[in-house]
Coordinates of N, CA, C and O in Angstrom, one line a residue:
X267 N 4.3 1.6 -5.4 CA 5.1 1.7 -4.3 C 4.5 0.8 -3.2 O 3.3 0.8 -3.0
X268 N 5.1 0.1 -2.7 CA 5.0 -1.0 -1.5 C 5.6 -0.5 -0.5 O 6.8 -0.1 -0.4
X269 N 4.5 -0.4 0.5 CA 4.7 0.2 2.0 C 4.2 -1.0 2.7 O 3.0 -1.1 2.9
X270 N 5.1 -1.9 3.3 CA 4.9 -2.9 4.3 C 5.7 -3.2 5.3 O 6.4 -4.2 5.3
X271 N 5.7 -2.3 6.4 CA 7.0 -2.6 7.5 C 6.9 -4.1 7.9 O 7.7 -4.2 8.9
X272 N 6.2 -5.7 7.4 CA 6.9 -6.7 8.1 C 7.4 -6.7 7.0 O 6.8 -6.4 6.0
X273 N 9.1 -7.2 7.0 CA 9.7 -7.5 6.3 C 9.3 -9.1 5.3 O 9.4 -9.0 4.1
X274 N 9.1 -10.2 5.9 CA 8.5 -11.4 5.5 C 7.3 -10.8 4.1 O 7.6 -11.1 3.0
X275 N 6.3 -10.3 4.3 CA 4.9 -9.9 3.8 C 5.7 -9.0 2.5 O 5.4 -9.2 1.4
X276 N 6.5 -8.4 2.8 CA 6.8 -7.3 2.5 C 7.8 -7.9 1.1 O 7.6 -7.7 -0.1
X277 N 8.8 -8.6 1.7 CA 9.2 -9.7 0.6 C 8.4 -10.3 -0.3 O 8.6 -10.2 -1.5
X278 N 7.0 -11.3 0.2 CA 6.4 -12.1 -0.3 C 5.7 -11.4 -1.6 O 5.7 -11.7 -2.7
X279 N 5.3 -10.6 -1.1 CA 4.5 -9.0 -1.9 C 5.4 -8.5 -3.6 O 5.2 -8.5 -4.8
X280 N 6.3 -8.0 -2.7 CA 7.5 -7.9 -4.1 C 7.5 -8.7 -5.0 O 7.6 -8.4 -6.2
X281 N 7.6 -10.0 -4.4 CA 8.5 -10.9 -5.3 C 7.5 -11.5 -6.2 O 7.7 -12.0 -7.3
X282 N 6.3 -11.2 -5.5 CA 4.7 -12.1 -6.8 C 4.4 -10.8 -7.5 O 3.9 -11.0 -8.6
X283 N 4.7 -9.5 -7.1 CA 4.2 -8.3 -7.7 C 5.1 -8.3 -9.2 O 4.8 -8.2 -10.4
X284 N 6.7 -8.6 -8.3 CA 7.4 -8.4 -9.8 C 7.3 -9.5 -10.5 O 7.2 -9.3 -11.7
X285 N 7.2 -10.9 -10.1 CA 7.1 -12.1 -11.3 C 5.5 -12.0 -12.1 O 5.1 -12.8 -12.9
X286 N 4.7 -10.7 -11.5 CA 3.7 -10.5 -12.7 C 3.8 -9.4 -13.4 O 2.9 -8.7 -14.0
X287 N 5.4 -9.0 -13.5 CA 5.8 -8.1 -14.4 C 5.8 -6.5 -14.1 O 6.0 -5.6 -15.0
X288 N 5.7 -6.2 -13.0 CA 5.5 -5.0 -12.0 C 6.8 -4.8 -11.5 O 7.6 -5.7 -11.1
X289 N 7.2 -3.1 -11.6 CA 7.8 -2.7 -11.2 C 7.8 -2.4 -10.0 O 7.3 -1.2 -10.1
X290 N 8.0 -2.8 -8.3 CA 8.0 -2.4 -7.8 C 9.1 -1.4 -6.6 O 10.2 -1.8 -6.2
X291 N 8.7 -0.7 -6.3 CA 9.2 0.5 -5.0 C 9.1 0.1 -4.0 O 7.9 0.1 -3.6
X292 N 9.9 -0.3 -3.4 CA 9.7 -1.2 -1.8 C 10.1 -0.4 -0.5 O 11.3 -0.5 -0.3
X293 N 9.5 0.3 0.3 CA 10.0 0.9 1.3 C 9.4 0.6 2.5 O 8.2 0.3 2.6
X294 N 10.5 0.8 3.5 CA 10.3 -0.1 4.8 C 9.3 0.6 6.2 O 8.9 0.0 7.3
X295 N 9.0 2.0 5.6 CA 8.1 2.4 6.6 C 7.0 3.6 6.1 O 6.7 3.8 5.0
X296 N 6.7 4.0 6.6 CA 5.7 5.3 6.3 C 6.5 6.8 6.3 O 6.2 7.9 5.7
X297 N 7.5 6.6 7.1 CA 8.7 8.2 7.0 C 8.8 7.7 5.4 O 8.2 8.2 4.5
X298 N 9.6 6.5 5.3 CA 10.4 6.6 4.0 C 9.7 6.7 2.8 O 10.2 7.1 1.8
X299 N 7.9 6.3 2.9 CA 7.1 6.0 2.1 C 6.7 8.0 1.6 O 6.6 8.6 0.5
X300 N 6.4 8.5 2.9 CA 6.5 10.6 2.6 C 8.0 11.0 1.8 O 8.3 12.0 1.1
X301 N 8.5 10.2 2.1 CA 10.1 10.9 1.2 C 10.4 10.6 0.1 O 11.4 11.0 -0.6
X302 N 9.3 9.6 -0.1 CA 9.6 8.9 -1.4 C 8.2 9.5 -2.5 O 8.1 9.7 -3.7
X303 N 7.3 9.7 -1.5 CA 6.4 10.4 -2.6 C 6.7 11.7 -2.7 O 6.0 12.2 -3.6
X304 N 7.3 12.5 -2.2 CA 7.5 14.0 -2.1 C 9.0 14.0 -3.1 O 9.4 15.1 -3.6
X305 N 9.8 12.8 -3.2 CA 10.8 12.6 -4.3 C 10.7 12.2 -5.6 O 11.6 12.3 -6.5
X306 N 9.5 11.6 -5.5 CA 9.3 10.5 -7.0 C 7.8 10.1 -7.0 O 7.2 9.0 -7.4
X307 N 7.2 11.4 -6.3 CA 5.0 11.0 -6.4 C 5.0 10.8 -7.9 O 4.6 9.7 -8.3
X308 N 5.3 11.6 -8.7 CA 4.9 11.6 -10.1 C 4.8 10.2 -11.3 O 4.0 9.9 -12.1
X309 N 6.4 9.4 -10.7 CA 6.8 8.6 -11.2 C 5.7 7.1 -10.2 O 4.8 6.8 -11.0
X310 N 5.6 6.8 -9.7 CA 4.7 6.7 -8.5 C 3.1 6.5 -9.4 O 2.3 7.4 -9.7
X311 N 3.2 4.9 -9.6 CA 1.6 4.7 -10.3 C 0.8 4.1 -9.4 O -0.4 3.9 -9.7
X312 N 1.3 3.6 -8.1 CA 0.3 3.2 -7.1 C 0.4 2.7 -6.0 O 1.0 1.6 -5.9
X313 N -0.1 3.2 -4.9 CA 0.6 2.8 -3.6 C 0.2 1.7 -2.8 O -0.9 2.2 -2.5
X314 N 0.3 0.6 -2.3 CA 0.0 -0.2 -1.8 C 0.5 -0.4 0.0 O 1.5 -1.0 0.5
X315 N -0.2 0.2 0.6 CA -0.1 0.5 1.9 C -0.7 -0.6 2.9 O -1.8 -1.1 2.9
X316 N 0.1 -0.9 3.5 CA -0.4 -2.3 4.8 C -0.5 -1.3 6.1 O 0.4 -0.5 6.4
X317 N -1.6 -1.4 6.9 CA -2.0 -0.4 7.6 C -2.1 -1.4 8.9 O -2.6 -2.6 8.8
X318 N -1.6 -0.7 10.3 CA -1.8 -1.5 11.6 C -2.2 -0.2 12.1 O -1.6 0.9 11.9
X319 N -3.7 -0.4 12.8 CA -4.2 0.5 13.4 C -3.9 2.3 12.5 O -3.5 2.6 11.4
X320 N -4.4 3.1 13.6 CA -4.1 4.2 13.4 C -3.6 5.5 13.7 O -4.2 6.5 13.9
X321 N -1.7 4.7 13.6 CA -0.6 5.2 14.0 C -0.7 6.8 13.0 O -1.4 7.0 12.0
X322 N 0.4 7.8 13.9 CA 0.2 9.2 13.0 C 0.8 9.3 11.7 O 0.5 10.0 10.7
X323 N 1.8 8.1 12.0 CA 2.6 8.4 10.5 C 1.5 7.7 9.5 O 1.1 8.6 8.7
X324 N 0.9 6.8 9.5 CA -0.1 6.1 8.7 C -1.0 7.0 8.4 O -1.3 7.1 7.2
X325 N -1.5 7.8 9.0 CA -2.7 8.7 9.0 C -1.5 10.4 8.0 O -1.9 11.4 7.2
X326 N -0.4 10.1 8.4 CA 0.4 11.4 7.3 C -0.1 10.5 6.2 O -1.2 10.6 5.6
X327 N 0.7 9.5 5.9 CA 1.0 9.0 4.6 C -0.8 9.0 3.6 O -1.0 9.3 2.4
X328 N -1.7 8.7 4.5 CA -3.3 8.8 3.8 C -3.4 10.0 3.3 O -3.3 10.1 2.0
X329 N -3.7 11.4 4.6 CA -3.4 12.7 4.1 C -2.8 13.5 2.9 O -3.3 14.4 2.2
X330 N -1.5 13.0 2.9 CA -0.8 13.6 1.7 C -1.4 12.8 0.6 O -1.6 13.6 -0.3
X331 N -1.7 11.9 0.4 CA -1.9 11.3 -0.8 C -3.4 12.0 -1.2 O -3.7 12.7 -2.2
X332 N -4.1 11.6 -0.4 CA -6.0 12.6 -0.7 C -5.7 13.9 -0.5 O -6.7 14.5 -0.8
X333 N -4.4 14.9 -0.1 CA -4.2 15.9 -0.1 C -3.5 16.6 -1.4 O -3.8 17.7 -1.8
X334 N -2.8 16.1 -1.7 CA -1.5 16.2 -2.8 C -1.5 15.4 -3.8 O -1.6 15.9 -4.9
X335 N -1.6 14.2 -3.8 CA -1.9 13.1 -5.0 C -3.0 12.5 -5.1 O -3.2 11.3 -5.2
X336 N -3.9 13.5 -5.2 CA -5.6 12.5 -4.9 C -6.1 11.7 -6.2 O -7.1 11.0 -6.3
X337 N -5.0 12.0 -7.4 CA -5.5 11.0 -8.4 C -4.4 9.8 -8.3 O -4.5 8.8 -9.0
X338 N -3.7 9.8 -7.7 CA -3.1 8.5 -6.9 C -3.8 7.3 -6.6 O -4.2 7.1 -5.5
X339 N -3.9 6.4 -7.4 CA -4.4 5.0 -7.1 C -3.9 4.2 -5.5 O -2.7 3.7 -5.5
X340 N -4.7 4.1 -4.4 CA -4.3 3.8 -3.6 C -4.8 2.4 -3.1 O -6.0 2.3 -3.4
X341 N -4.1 0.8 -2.4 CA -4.4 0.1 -2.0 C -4.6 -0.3 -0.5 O -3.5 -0.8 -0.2
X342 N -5.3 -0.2 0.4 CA -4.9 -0.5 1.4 C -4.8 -2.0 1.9 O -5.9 -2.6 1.8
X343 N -3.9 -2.7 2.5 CA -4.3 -3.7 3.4 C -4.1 -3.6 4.6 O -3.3 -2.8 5.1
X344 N -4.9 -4.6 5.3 CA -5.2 -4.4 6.9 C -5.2 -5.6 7.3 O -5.1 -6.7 6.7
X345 N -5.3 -5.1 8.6 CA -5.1 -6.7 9.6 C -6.8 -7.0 10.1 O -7.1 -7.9 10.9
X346 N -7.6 -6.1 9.6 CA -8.9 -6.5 10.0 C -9.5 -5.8 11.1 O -10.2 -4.8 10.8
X347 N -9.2 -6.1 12.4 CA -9.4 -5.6 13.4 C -8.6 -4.5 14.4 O -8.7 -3.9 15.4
X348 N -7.6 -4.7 13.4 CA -6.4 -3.0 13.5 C -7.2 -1.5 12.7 O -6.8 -0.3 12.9
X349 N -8.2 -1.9 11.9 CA -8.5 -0.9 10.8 C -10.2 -1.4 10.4 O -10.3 -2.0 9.3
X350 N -11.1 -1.2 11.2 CA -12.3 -1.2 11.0 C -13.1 -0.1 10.0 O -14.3 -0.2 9.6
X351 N -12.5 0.8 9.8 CA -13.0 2.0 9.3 C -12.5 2.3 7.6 O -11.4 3.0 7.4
X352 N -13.2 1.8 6.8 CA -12.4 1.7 5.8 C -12.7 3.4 4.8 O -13.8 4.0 4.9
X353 N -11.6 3.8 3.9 CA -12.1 5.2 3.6 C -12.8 4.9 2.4 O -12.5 4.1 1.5
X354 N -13.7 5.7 2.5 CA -14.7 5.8 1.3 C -14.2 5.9 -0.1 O -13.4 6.8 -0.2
X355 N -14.4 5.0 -1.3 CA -14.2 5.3 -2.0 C -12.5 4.4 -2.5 O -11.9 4.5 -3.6
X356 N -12.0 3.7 -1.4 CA -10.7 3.4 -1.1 C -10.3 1.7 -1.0 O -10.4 1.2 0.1
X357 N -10.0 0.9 -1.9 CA -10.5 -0.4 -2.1 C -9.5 -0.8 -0.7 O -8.6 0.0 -0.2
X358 N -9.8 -2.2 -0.1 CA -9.0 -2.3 1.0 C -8.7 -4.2 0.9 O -9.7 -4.9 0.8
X359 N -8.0 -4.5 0.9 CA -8.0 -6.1 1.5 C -7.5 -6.9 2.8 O -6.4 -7.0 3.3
X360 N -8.6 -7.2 3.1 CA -8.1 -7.6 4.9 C -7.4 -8.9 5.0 O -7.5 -10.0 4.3
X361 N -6.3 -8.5 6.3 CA -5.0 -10.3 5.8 C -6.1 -11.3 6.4 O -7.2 -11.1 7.0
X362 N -5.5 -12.1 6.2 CA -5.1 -13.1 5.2 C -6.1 -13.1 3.8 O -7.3 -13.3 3.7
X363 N -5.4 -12.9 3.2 CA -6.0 -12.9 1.5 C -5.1 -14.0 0.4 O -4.0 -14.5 0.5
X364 N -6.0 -14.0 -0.4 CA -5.1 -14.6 -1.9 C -4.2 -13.8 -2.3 O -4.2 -12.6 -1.9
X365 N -3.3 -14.3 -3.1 CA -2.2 -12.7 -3.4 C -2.3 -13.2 -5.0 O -1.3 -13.0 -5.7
X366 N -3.9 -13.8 -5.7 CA -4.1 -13.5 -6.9 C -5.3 -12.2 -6.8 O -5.6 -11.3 -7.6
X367 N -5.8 -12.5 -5.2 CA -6.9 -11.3 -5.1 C -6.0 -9.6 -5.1 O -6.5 -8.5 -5.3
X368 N -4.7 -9.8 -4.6 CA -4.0 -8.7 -4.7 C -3.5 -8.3 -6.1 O -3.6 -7.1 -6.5
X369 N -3.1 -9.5 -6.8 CA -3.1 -9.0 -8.1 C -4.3 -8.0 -8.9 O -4.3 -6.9 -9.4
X370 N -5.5 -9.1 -8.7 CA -6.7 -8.6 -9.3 C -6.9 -7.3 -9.0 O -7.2 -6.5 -9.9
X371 N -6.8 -6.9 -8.0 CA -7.2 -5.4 -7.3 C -5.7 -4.3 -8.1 O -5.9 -3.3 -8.6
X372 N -4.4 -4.9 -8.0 CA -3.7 -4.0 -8.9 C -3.8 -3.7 -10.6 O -3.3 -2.8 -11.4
X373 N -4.4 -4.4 -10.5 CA -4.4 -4.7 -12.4 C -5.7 -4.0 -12.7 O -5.9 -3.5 -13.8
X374 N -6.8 -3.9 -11.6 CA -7.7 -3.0 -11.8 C -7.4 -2.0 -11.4 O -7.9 -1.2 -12.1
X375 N -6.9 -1.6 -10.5 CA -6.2 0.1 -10.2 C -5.7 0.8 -11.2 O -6.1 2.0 -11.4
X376 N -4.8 0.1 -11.9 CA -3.7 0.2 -13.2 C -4.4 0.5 -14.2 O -3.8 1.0 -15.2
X377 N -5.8 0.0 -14.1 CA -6.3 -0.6 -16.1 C -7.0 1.3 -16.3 O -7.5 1.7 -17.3

């Protein structure tokens, strides 16, 4: 699942995710990203979250997952200086990145 409210990123993201053969779940915010794991967590092999600072919905969407889905493979990306605090244990990529380095980090999540 792909949680990226800019739409541009959010596009760019999908469209290299799926031409490397990934199914991806695209939703446009962190409400829809709780409604979607509380509808289809199971189905749901890994979430790829773009994180700006630390808004409450951002901080739900962490929670439930380390709360409810803690074998849940999680990705985070950040803007760097929005998200200094990275969680333990929790791989993260700060923007601007390669988006072969985002591959590599999904394919190791997955493996």
């Amino acid at each position: 699942m792909l949680v990226v409210d800019e739409p541009s990123l959010c596009r760019l993201f999908n469209r290299f995710l799926t031409r490397a053969g990934y199914e991806v779940v695209e939703v446009a915010n962190r409400e829809q990203a709780l409604e979607t794991l509380h509808a289809q967590g199971r189905s749901i092999d890994l979430v790829i979250l773009h994180l700006w600072g630390s808004r409450p919905c951002e901080k739900a969407v962490l929670e439930f997952i380390r709360q409810v889905m803690a074998d849940l493979p999680l990705l985070l990306l950040t803007g760097g200086e929005f998200y200094d605090q990275p969680l333990p244990g929790v791989p993260f990529l700060t923007t601007p990145f390669d988006l072969q380095l985002l591959l590599d980090c999904v394919e190791l999540l997955l493996a």
